[in-house]
Amino acid sequence: MKTHSMLAWIFVPAVIMSLGWGLRGYIGGGPFGAMIPGALVSLMLCVYLRVDVRAASVVVAFGTIGIGIGGNMTYGQTLGLIRVDETFLWGLIGTTTKGAVWGLLGGAMLGLGFVADRMRWRHLIGVIGCLLMGITIGIAFINAPRLIYFSDPLNKPRDESWAGLLVGSIALLGYLRFVQPRSFRLPATFAFYGAISGGLGFGIGSLFLAWQPHVSEAWRWLPYWKFMEFTFGLLLGAGLGSAAYRLRDLLIADETSGKTEVVPQSPASGLIGVLVGGAVVLFVFYVWSRLWLLMFPSLAEITRGSLSMTAADVLTDFTGLGCFMLLLSRRWPTVAWQLAISVTIVAAALDWLQDLHPRGDINMPEQYRLLFLLATAAASVIFVQRWQQSQAARLTSLFLFAACMLMGIGYLMGLGMSDIWWPNPESIAAAGGQWSFLWQTFRGEIVVHAIFMVLFVLSLSACLRERCTTSY
């Protein structure tokens, strides 16, 4: 069996997650945006660990949602604190803490994905329930009263959730430690490495923003915010890769021992799979929130700030949705793959459409917006289903598809600027020509896309190398 060097185990996930984290911040933030790095790094770790397609569906779904839940945390004002000398230290503590919590939860959920397929349903529901209860308690009793607050308390203060995610992660690991000790090691190891690397990644990365006000005026145009995101993803990916390297003998032996066969499916089952994929996407983006209001119309009347309201918020937002979809993913691989890949891609397409006018000053007719969205969703759902149905389904194929689709949306984001296509002639003349105008206007974007290109090529090269030398 082909083995990788320790450097490859660390470097490849680091590069892939740096690419994903950069795309997350460039295309769209929030939890759906955070699914991008989660999906890409989870897929490549499964390739390196020789996980078969059936088991990988659960791992990738849990890793994608786990990293995605961390996207609920607000950190814009925390980064603002780090740019001011008087609040620099508190801001740095805040970014380091939030990065560590993000890595802790993401690592724990990724590790849980490796054992979830073997856990009894009552224990899997129990561990998910502990996560949700812990998040609710942490938000209600630490974040809501602002006992420890890392945002600006005076100017439009934000609702924080880092303590909730911290308590939820501890509750998840605690349940495994005392109720399912045989399932504890993998989530705990990934959580430990994720917490250390996430704290270092966000803490060190945020120093770019602290440095920006002190550099020469001639260099302040550089995309320091993107440098922060690339650094965060780079170090967090390296940490998760290190955890996988440490556990590689256990995971490779464990997963390949039960390798599954791909059963040929009829055209009818393929059509059903496509319909299921479309239903997953529709449920996530349209049905979930409306279903809660339909079932519990009194939700809107719950007192703000109460424990009941906090619990309702947790259950009805991305966290509750993600946990519910993970339970379905544990049972049906089709749901898992569509959740991790198609939902991630469709969310990126939605973000691009929403930013097209406010960011790029481009008005796209509504029918073309809808056509683009439907075409993107259809392409992803159909590809994922046909890939899963194929006799030789390879994880590298799915990685290449997801990476190219997401990077393609990233390119659309960069090119979706009216000044690129319809610049003002007076502005061109004032800049000394068209190329000078484009450089002066978009030089920060050019640097960002140069970094994207390097990371993208390295990621594809690593994947193609695996594809040419293994059956995964």
PDB file of N, CA and C in Angstrom, residues 206-283:
ATOM      1  N   SER A 206      -4.702  37.058  12.331  1.00  0.00           N
ATOM      2  CA  SER A 206      -5.249  38.378  12.659  1.00  0.00           C
ATOM      3  C   SER A 206      -4.168  39.436  12.842  1.00  0.00           C
ATOM      4  N   LEU A 207      -2.934  39.003  13.043  1.00  0.00           N
ATOM      5  CA  LEU A 207      -1.840  39.975  13.178  1.00  0.00           C
ATOM      6  C   LEU A 207      -1.617  40.755  11.891  1.00  0.00           C
ATOM      7  N   PHE A 208      -2.014  40.187  10.749  1.00  0.00           N
ATOM      8  CA  PHE A 208      -1.904  40.940   9.495  1.00  0.00           C
ATOM      9  C   PHE A 208      -2.734  42.224   9.572  1.00  0.00           C
ATOM     10  N   LEU A 209      -3.927  42.132  10.177  1.00  0.00           N
ATOM     11  CA  LEU A 209      -4.779  43.316  10.281  1.00  0.00           C
ATOM     12  C   LEU A 209      -4.241  44.298  11.297  1.00  0.00           C
ATOM     13  N   ALA A 210      -3.589  43.798  12.335  1.00  0.00           N
ATOM     14  CA  ALA A 210      -2.952  44.701  13.292  1.00  0.00           C
ATOM     15  C   ALA A 210      -1.753  45.402  12.673  1.00  0.00           C
ATOM     16  N   TRP A 211      -1.115  44.737  11.737  1.00  0.00           N
ATOM     17  CA  TRP A 211       0.074  45.281  11.082  1.00  0.00           C
ATOM     18  C   TRP A 211      -0.289  46.318  10.033  1.00  0.00           C
ATOM     19  N   GLN A 212      -1.429  46.170   9.395  1.00  0.00           N
ATOM     20  CA  GLN A 212      -1.798  47.015   8.258  1.00  0.00           C
ATOM     21  C   GLN A 212      -1.718  48.518   8.548  1.00  0.00           C
ATOM     22  N   PRO A 213      -2.256  49.028   9.683  1.00  0.00           N
ATOM     23  CA  PRO A 213      -2.191  50.485   9.910  1.00  0.00           C
ATOM     24  C   PRO A 213      -0.773  51.022  10.089  1.00  0.00           C
ATOM     25  N   HIS A 214       0.175  50.126  10.330  1.00  0.00           N
ATOM     26  CA  HIS A 214       1.535  50.569  10.619  1.00  0.00           C
ATOM     27  C   HIS A 214       2.479  50.449   9.427  1.00  0.00           C
ATOM     28  N   VAL A 215       1.999  49.891   8.327  1.00  0.00           N
ATOM     29  CA  VAL A 215       2.865  49.783   7.158  1.00  0.00           C
ATOM     30  C   VAL A 215       2.824  51.089   6.377  1.00  0.00           C
ATOM     31  N   SER A 216       3.752  51.214   5.449  1.00  0.00           N
ATOM     32  CA  SER A 216       3.810  52.403   4.603  1.00  0.00           C
ATOM     33  C   SER A 216       2.512  52.549   3.805  1.00  0.00           C
ATOM     34  N   GLU A 217       2.113  53.787   3.601  1.00  0.00           N
ATOM     35  CA  GLU A 217       0.890  54.074   2.856  1.00  0.00           C
ATOM     36  C   GLU A 217       0.901  53.406   1.487  1.00  0.00           C
ATOM     37  N   ALA A 218       2.085  53.254   0.922  1.00  0.00           N
ATOM     38  CA  ALA A 218       2.196  52.680  -0.421  1.00  0.00           C
ATOM     39  C   ALA A 218       1.808  51.204  -0.469  1.00  0.00           C
ATOM     40  N   TRP A 219       1.786  50.552   0.710  1.00  0.00           N
ATOM     41  CA  TRP A 219       1.507  49.118   0.741  1.00  0.00           C
ATOM     42  C   TRP A 219       0.234  48.761   1.496  1.00  0.00           C
ATOM     43  N   ARG A 220      -0.546  49.740   1.884  1.00  0.00           N
ATOM     44  CA  ARG A 220      -1.763  49.438   2.652  1.00  0.00           C
ATOM     45  C   ARG A 220      -2.884  48.886   1.784  1.00  0.00           C
ATOM     46  N   TRP A 221      -2.721  48.938   0.491  1.00  0.00           N
ATOM     47  CA  TRP A 221      -3.751  48.422  -0.404  1.00  0.00           C
ATOM     48  C   TRP A 221      -3.755  46.899  -0.457  1.00  0.00           C
ATOM     49  N   LEU A 222      -2.695  46.268   0.037  1.00  0.00           N
ATOM     50  CA  LEU A 222      -2.630  44.817  -0.016  1.00  0.00           C
ATOM     51  C   LEU A 222      -3.802  44.187   0.746  1.00  0.00           C
ATOM     52  N   PRO A 223      -4.275  43.021   0.331  1.00  0.00           N
ATOM     53  CA  PRO A 223      -5.461  42.401   0.948  1.00  0.00           C
ATOM     54  C   PRO A 223      -5.130  41.705   2.268  1.00  0.00           C
ATOM     55  N   TYR A 224      -4.889  42.504   3.308  1.00  0.00           N
ATOM     56  CA  TYR A 224      -4.490  41.929   4.592  1.00  0.00           C
ATOM     57  C   TYR A 224      -5.578  41.035   5.179  1.00  0.00           C
ATOM     58  N   TRP A 225      -6.835  41.373   4.941  1.00  0.00           N
ATOM     59  CA  TRP A 225      -7.918  40.531   5.442  1.00  0.00           C
ATOM     60  C   TRP A 225      -7.831  39.131   4.826  1.00  0.00           C
ATOM     61  N   LYS A 226      -7.546  39.065   3.521  1.00  0.00           N
ATOM     62  CA  LYS A 226      -7.417  37.766   2.867  1.00  0.00           C
ATOM     63  C   LYS A 226      -6.174  37.034   3.361  1.00  0.00           C
ATOM     64  N   PHE A 227      -5.107  37.766   3.651  1.00  0.00           N
ATOM     65  CA  PHE A 227      -3.930  37.115   4.221  1.00  0.00           C
ATOM     66  C   PHE A 227      -4.305  36.415   5.522  1.00  0.00           C
ATOM     67  N   MET A 228      -5.149  37.077   6.325  1.00  0.00           N
ATOM     68  CA  MET A 228      -5.615  36.481   7.574  1.00  0.00           C
ATOM     69  C   MET A 228      -6.372  35.188   7.298  1.00  0.00           C
ATOM     70  N   GLU A 229      -7.282  35.212   6.329  1.00  0.00           N
ATOM     71  CA  GLU A 229      -8.090  34.024   6.033  1.00  0.00           C
ATOM     72  C   GLU A 229      -7.231  32.883   5.497  1.00  0.00           C
ATOM     73  N   PHE A 230      -6.322  33.192   4.600  1.00  0.00           N
ATOM     74  CA  PHE A 230      -5.453  32.151   4.061  1.00  0.00           C
ATOM     75  C   PHE A 230      -4.612  31.517   5.172  1.00  0.00           C
ATOM     76  N   THR A 231      -4.115  32.344   6.093  1.00  0.00           N
ATOM     77  CA  THR A 231      -3.290  31.836   7.189  1.00  0.00           C
ATOM     78  C   THR A 231      -4.105  30.960   8.127  1.00  0.00           C
ATOM     79  N   PHE A 232      -5.303  31.411   8.463  1.00  0.00           N
ATOM     80  CA  PHE A 232      -6.189  30.629   9.325  1.00  0.00           C
ATOM     81  C   PHE A 232      -6.428  29.247   8.727  1.00  0.00           C
ATOM     82  N   GLY A 233      -6.833  29.210   7.469  1.00  0.00           N
ATOM     83  CA  GLY A 233      -7.090  27.928   6.831  1.00  0.00           C
ATOM     84  C   GLY A 233      -5.850  27.074   6.718  1.00  0.00           C
ATOM     85  N   LEU A 234      -4.712  27.700   6.426  1.00  0.00           N
ATOM     86  CA  LEU A 234      -3.460  26.955   6.260  1.00  0.00           C
ATOM     87  C   LEU A 234      -3.097  26.212   7.541  1.00  0.00           C
ATOM     88  N   LEU A 235      -3.127  26.909   8.666  1.00  0.00           N
ATOM     89  CA  LEU A 235      -2.706  26.284   9.920  1.00  0.00           C
ATOM     90  C   LEU A 235      -3.750  25.301  10.440  1.00  0.00           C
ATOM     91  N   LEU A 236      -5.032  25.626  10.301  1.00  0.00           N
ATOM     92  CA  LEU A 236      -6.056  24.696  10.743  1.00  0.00           C
ATOM     93  C   LEU A 236      -6.014  23.412   9.908  1.00  0.00           C
ATOM     94  N   GLY A 237      -5.845  23.545   8.599  1.00  0.00           N
ATOM     95  CA  GLY A 237      -5.725  22.362   7.753  1.00  0.00           C
ATOM     96  C   GLY A 237      -4.505  21.534   8.112  1.00  0.00           C
ATOM     97  N   ALA A 238      -3.397  22.210   8.439  1.00  0.00           N
ATOM     98  CA  ALA A 238      -2.192  21.483   8.852  1.00  0.00           C
ATOM     99  C   ALA A 238      -2.447  20.708  10.140  1.00  0.00           C
ATOM    100  N   GLY A 239      -3.207  21.313  11.047  1.00  0.00           N
ATOM    101  CA  GLY A 239      -3.511  20.629  12.298  1.00  0.00           C
ATOM    102  C   GLY A 239      -4.361  19.396  12.091  1.00  0.00           C
ATOM    103  N   LEU A 240      -5.402  19.508  11.270  1.00  0.00           N
ATOM    104  CA  LEU A 240      -6.257  18.356  10.998  1.00  0.00           C
ATOM    105  C   LEU A 240      -5.488  17.270  10.248  1.00  0.00           C
ATOM    106  N   GLY A 241      -4.601  17.678   9.348  1.00  0.00           N
ATOM    107  CA  GLY A 241      -3.758  16.707   8.661  1.00  0.00           C
ATOM    108  C   GLY A 241      -2.815  15.996   9.619  1.00  0.00           C
ATOM    109  N   SER A 242      -2.296  16.740  10.602  1.00  0.00           N
ATOM    110  CA  SER A 242      -1.420  16.138  11.610  1.00  0.00           C
ATOM    111  C   SER A 242      -2.170  15.102  12.444  1.00  0.00           C
ATOM    112  N   ALA A 243      -3.432  15.426  12.779  1.00  0.00           N
ATOM    113  CA  ALA A 243      -4.243  14.470  13.531  1.00  0.00           C
ATOM    114  C   ALA A 243      -4.477  13.199  12.717  1.00  0.00           C
ATOM    115  N   ALA A 244      -4.790  13.364  11.435  1.00  0.00           N
ATOM    116  CA  ALA A 244      -5.000  12.199  10.579  1.00  0.00           C
ATOM    117  C   ALA A 244      -3.714  11.376  10.450  1.00  0.00           C
ATOM    118  N   TYR A 245      -2.572  12.059  10.369  1.00  0.00           N
ATOM    119  CA  TYR A 245      -1.290  11.356  10.284  1.00  0.00           C
ATOM    120  C   TYR A 245      -1.044  10.537  11.548  1.00  0.00           C
ATOM    121  N   ARG A 246      -1.342  11.109  12.679  1.00  0.00           N
ATOM    122  CA  ARG A 246      -1.133  10.391  13.939  1.00  0.00           C
ATOM    123  C   ARG A 246      -2.036   9.160  14.043  1.00  0.00           C
ATOM    124  N   LEU A 247      -3.237   9.259  13.496  1.00  0.00           N
ATOM    125  CA  LEU A 247      -4.223   8.175  13.614  1.00  0.00           C
ATOM    126  C   LEU A 247      -4.254   7.275  12.386  1.00  0.00           C
ATOM    127  N   ARG A 248      -3.349   7.485  11.443  1.00  0.00           N
ATOM    128  CA  ARG A 248      -3.458   6.857  10.131  1.00  0.00           C
ATOM    129  C   ARG A 248      -3.492   5.334  10.203  1.00  0.00           C
ATOM    130  N   ASP A 249      -2.671   4.736  11.037  1.00  0.00           N
ATOM    131  CA  ASP A 249      -2.643   3.274  11.092  1.00  0.00           C
ATOM    132  C   ASP A 249      -3.973   2.719  11.574  1.00  0.00           C
ATOM    133  N   LEU A 250      -4.530   3.342  12.580  1.00  0.00           N
ATOM    134  CA  LEU A 250      -5.821   2.903  13.101  1.00  0.00           C
ATOM    135  C   LEU A 250      -6.926   3.116  12.078  1.00  0.00           C
ATOM    136  N   LEU A 251      -6.953   4.292  11.449  1.00  0.00           N
ATOM    137  CA  LEU A 251      -8.039   4.621  10.529  1.00  0.00           C
ATOM    138  C   LEU A 251      -7.951   3.832   9.234  1.00  0.00           C
ATOM    139  N   ILE A 252      -6.774   3.703   8.668  1.00  0.00           N
ATOM    140  CA  ILE A 252      -6.638   2.978   7.407  1.00  0.00           C
ATOM    141  C   ILE A 252      -6.993   1.506   7.604  1.00  0.00           C
ATOM    142  N   ALA A 253      -6.481   0.903   8.662  1.00  0.00           N
ATOM    143  CA  ALA A 253      -6.788  -0.496   8.924  1.00  0.00           C
ATOM    144  C   ALA A 253      -8.260  -0.692   9.229  1.00  0.00           C
ATOM    145  N   ASP A 254      -8.811   0.279   9.942  1.00  0.00           N
ATOM    146  CA  ASP A 254     -10.192   0.162  10.394  1.00  0.00           C
ATOM    147  C   ASP A 254     -11.162   0.300   9.239  1.00  0.00           C
ATOM    148  N   GLU A 255     -10.938   1.283   8.367  1.00  0.00           N
ATOM    149  CA  GLU A 255     -11.902   1.569   7.318  1.00  0.00           C
ATOM    150  C   GLU A 255     -11.793   0.615   6.137  1.00  0.00           C
ATOM    151  N   THR A 256     -10.595   0.222   5.768  1.00  0.00           N
ATOM    152  CA  THR A 256     -10.457  -0.630   4.597  1.00  0.00           C
ATOM    153  C   THR A 256     -10.848  -2.068   4.884  1.00  0.00           C
ATOM    154  N   SER A 257     -10.912  -2.417   6.161  1.00  0.00           N
ATOM    155  CA  SER A 257     -11.292  -3.784   6.498  1.00  0.00           C
ATOM    156  C   SER A 257     -12.737  -4.072   6.135  1.00  0.00           C
ATOM    157  N   GLY A 258     -13.544  -3.040   6.049  1.00  0.00           N
ATOM    158  CA  GLY A 258     -14.954  -3.218   5.729  1.00  0.00           C
ATOM    159  C   GLY A 258     -15.331  -2.563   4.432  1.00  0.00           C
ATOM    160  N   LYS A 259     -14.465  -2.642   3.431  1.00  0.00           N
ATOM    161  CA  LYS A 259     -14.703  -1.955   2.155  1.00  0.00           C
ATOM    162  C   LYS A 259     -15.979  -2.436   1.502  1.00  0.00           C
ATOM    163  N   THR A 260     -16.775  -1.536   1.036  1.00  0.00           N
ATOM    164  CA  THR A 260     -18.086  -1.880   0.497  1.00  0.00           C
ATOM    165  C   THR A 260     -18.032  -2.008  -1.019  1.00  0.00           C
ATOM    166  N   GLU A 261     -18.921  -2.806  -1.537  1.00  0.00           N
ATOM    167  CA  GLU A 261     -19.057  -2.968  -2.982  1.00  0.00           C
ATOM    168  C   GLU A 261     -20.125  -2.009  -3.496  1.00  0.00           C
ATOM    169  N   VAL A 262     -19.892  -1.488  -4.702  1.00  0.00           N
ATOM    170  CA  VAL A 262     -20.880  -0.627  -5.335  1.00  0.00           C
ATOM    171  C   VAL A 262     -21.874  -1.510  -6.078  1.00  0.00           C
ATOM    172  N   VAL A 263     -23.117  -1.466  -5.670  1.00  0.00           N
ATOM    173  CA  VAL A 263     -24.157  -2.298  -6.267  1.00  0.00           C
ATOM    174  C   VAL A 263     -24.730  -1.576  -7.483  1.00  0.00           C
ATOM    175  N   PRO A 264     -24.779  -2.234  -8.646  1.00  0.00           N
ATOM    176  CA  PRO A 264     -25.360  -1.595  -9.834  1.00  0.00           C
ATOM    177  C   PRO A 264     -26.802  -1.171  -9.569  1.00  0.00           C
ATOM    178  N   GLN A 265     -27.167  -0.006 -10.086  1.00  0.00           N
ATOM    179  CA  GLN A 265     -28.503   0.520  -9.863  1.00  0.00           C
ATOM    180  C   GLN A 265     -29.204   0.722 -11.202  1.00  0.00           C
ATOM    181  N   SER A 266     -30.507   0.627 -11.162  1.00  0.00           N
ATOM    182  CA  SER A 266     -31.317   0.808 -12.358  1.00  0.00           C
ATOM    183  C   SER A 266     -31.469   2.287 -12.666  1.00  0.00           C
ATOM    184  N   PRO A 267     -31.862   2.626 -13.908  1.00  0.00           N
ATOM    185  CA  PRO A 267     -32.117   4.042 -14.225  1.00  0.00           C
ATOM    186  C   PRO A 267     -33.162   4.669 -13.313  1.00  0.00           C
ATOM    187  N   ALA A 268     -34.148   3.859 -12.893  1.00  0.00           N
ATOM    188  CA  ALA A 268     -35.185   4.388 -12.003  1.00  0.00           C
ATOM    189  C   ALA A 268     -34.596   4.807 -10.665  1.00  0.00           C
ATOM    190  N   SER A 269     -33.676   3.999 -10.125  1.00  0.00           N
ATOM    191  CA  SER A 269     -33.060   4.351  -8.849  1.00  0.00           C
ATOM    192  C   SER A 269     -32.193   5.595  -8.997  1.00  0.00           C
ATOM    193  N   GLY A 270     -31.572   5.746 -10.179  1.00  0.00           N
ATOM    194  CA  GLY A 270     -30.799   6.958 -10.422  1.00  0.00           C
ATOM    195  C   GLY A 270     -31.670   8.199 -10.434  1.00  0.00           C
ATOM    196  N   LEU A 271     -32.831   8.080 -11.057  1.00  0.00           N
ATOM    197  CA  LEU A 271     -33.772   9.200 -11.076  1.00  0.00           C
ATOM    198  C   LEU A 271     -34.249   9.525  -9.672  1.00  0.00           C
ATOM    199  N   ILE A 272     -34.524   8.488  -8.890  1.00  0.00           N
ATOM    200  CA  ILE A 272     -34.942   8.707  -7.501  1.00  0.00           C
ATOM    201  C   ILE A 272     -33.828   9.411  -6.725  1.00  0.00           C
ATOM    202  N   GLY A 273     -32.588   9.010  -6.990  1.00  0.00           N
ATOM    203  CA  GLY A 273     -31.461   9.652  -6.319  1.00  0.00           C
ATOM    204  C   GLY A 273     -31.358  11.127  -6.647  1.00  0.00           C
ATOM    205  N   VAL A 274     -31.590  11.465  -7.927  1.00  0.00           N
ATOM    206  CA  VAL A 274     -31.561  12.878  -8.327  1.00  0.00           C
ATOM    207  C   VAL A 274     -32.677  13.652  -7.632  1.00  0.00           C
ATOM    208  N   LEU A 275     -33.851  13.043  -7.563  1.00  0.00           N
ATOM    209  CA  LEU A 275     -34.975  13.702  -6.886  1.00  0.00           C
ATOM    210  C   LEU A 275     -34.681  13.885  -5.399  1.00  0.00           C
ATOM    211  N   VAL A 276     -34.055  12.895  -4.794  1.00  0.00           N
ATOM    212  CA  VAL A 276     -33.672  13.016  -3.384  1.00  0.00           C
ATOM    213  C   VAL A 276     -32.662  14.141  -3.204  1.00  0.00           C
ATOM    214  N   GLY A 277     -31.684  14.219  -4.118  1.00  0.00           N
ATOM    215  CA  GLY A 277     -30.704  15.300  -4.044  1.00  0.00           C
ATOM    216  C   GLY A 277     -31.342  16.662  -4.162  1.00  0.00           C
ATOM    217  N   GLY A 278     -32.266  16.794  -5.111  1.00  0.00           N
ATOM    218  CA  GLY A 278     -32.979  18.063  -5.231  1.00  0.00           C
ATOM    219  C   GLY A 278     -33.792  18.376  -3.992  1.00  0.00           C
ATOM    220  N   ALA A 279     -34.390  17.330  -3.393  1.00  0.00           N
ATOM    221  CA  ALA A 279     -35.176  17.539  -2.169  1.00  0.00           C
ATOM    222  C   ALA A 279     -34.292  17.991  -1.020  1.00  0.00           C
ATOM    223  N   VAL A 280     -33.077  17.455  -0.942  1.00  0.00           N
ATOM    224  CA  VAL A 280     -32.139  17.871   0.112  1.00  0.00           C
ATOM    225  C   VAL A 280     -31.824  19.358  -0.018  1.00  0.00           C
ATOM    226  N   VAL A 281     -31.496  19.784  -1.233  1.00  0.00           N
ATOM    227  CA  VAL A 281     -31.179  21.200  -1.451  1.00  0.00           C
ATOM    228  C   VAL A 281     -32.378  22.087  -1.140  1.00  0.00           C
ATOM    229  N   LEU A 282     -33.541  21.686  -1.608  1.00  0.00           N
ATOM    230  CA  LEU A 282     -34.757  22.468  -1.364  1.00  0.00           C
ATOM    231  C   LEU A 282     -35.090  22.521   0.115  1.00  0.00           C
ATOM    232  N   PHE A 283     -34.928  21.407   0.801  1.00  0.00           N
ATOM    233  CA  PHE A 283     -35.227  21.363   2.231  1.00  0.00           C
ATOM    234  C   PHE A 283     -34.319  22.296   3.017  1.00  0.00           C
TER     235      PHE A 283
END
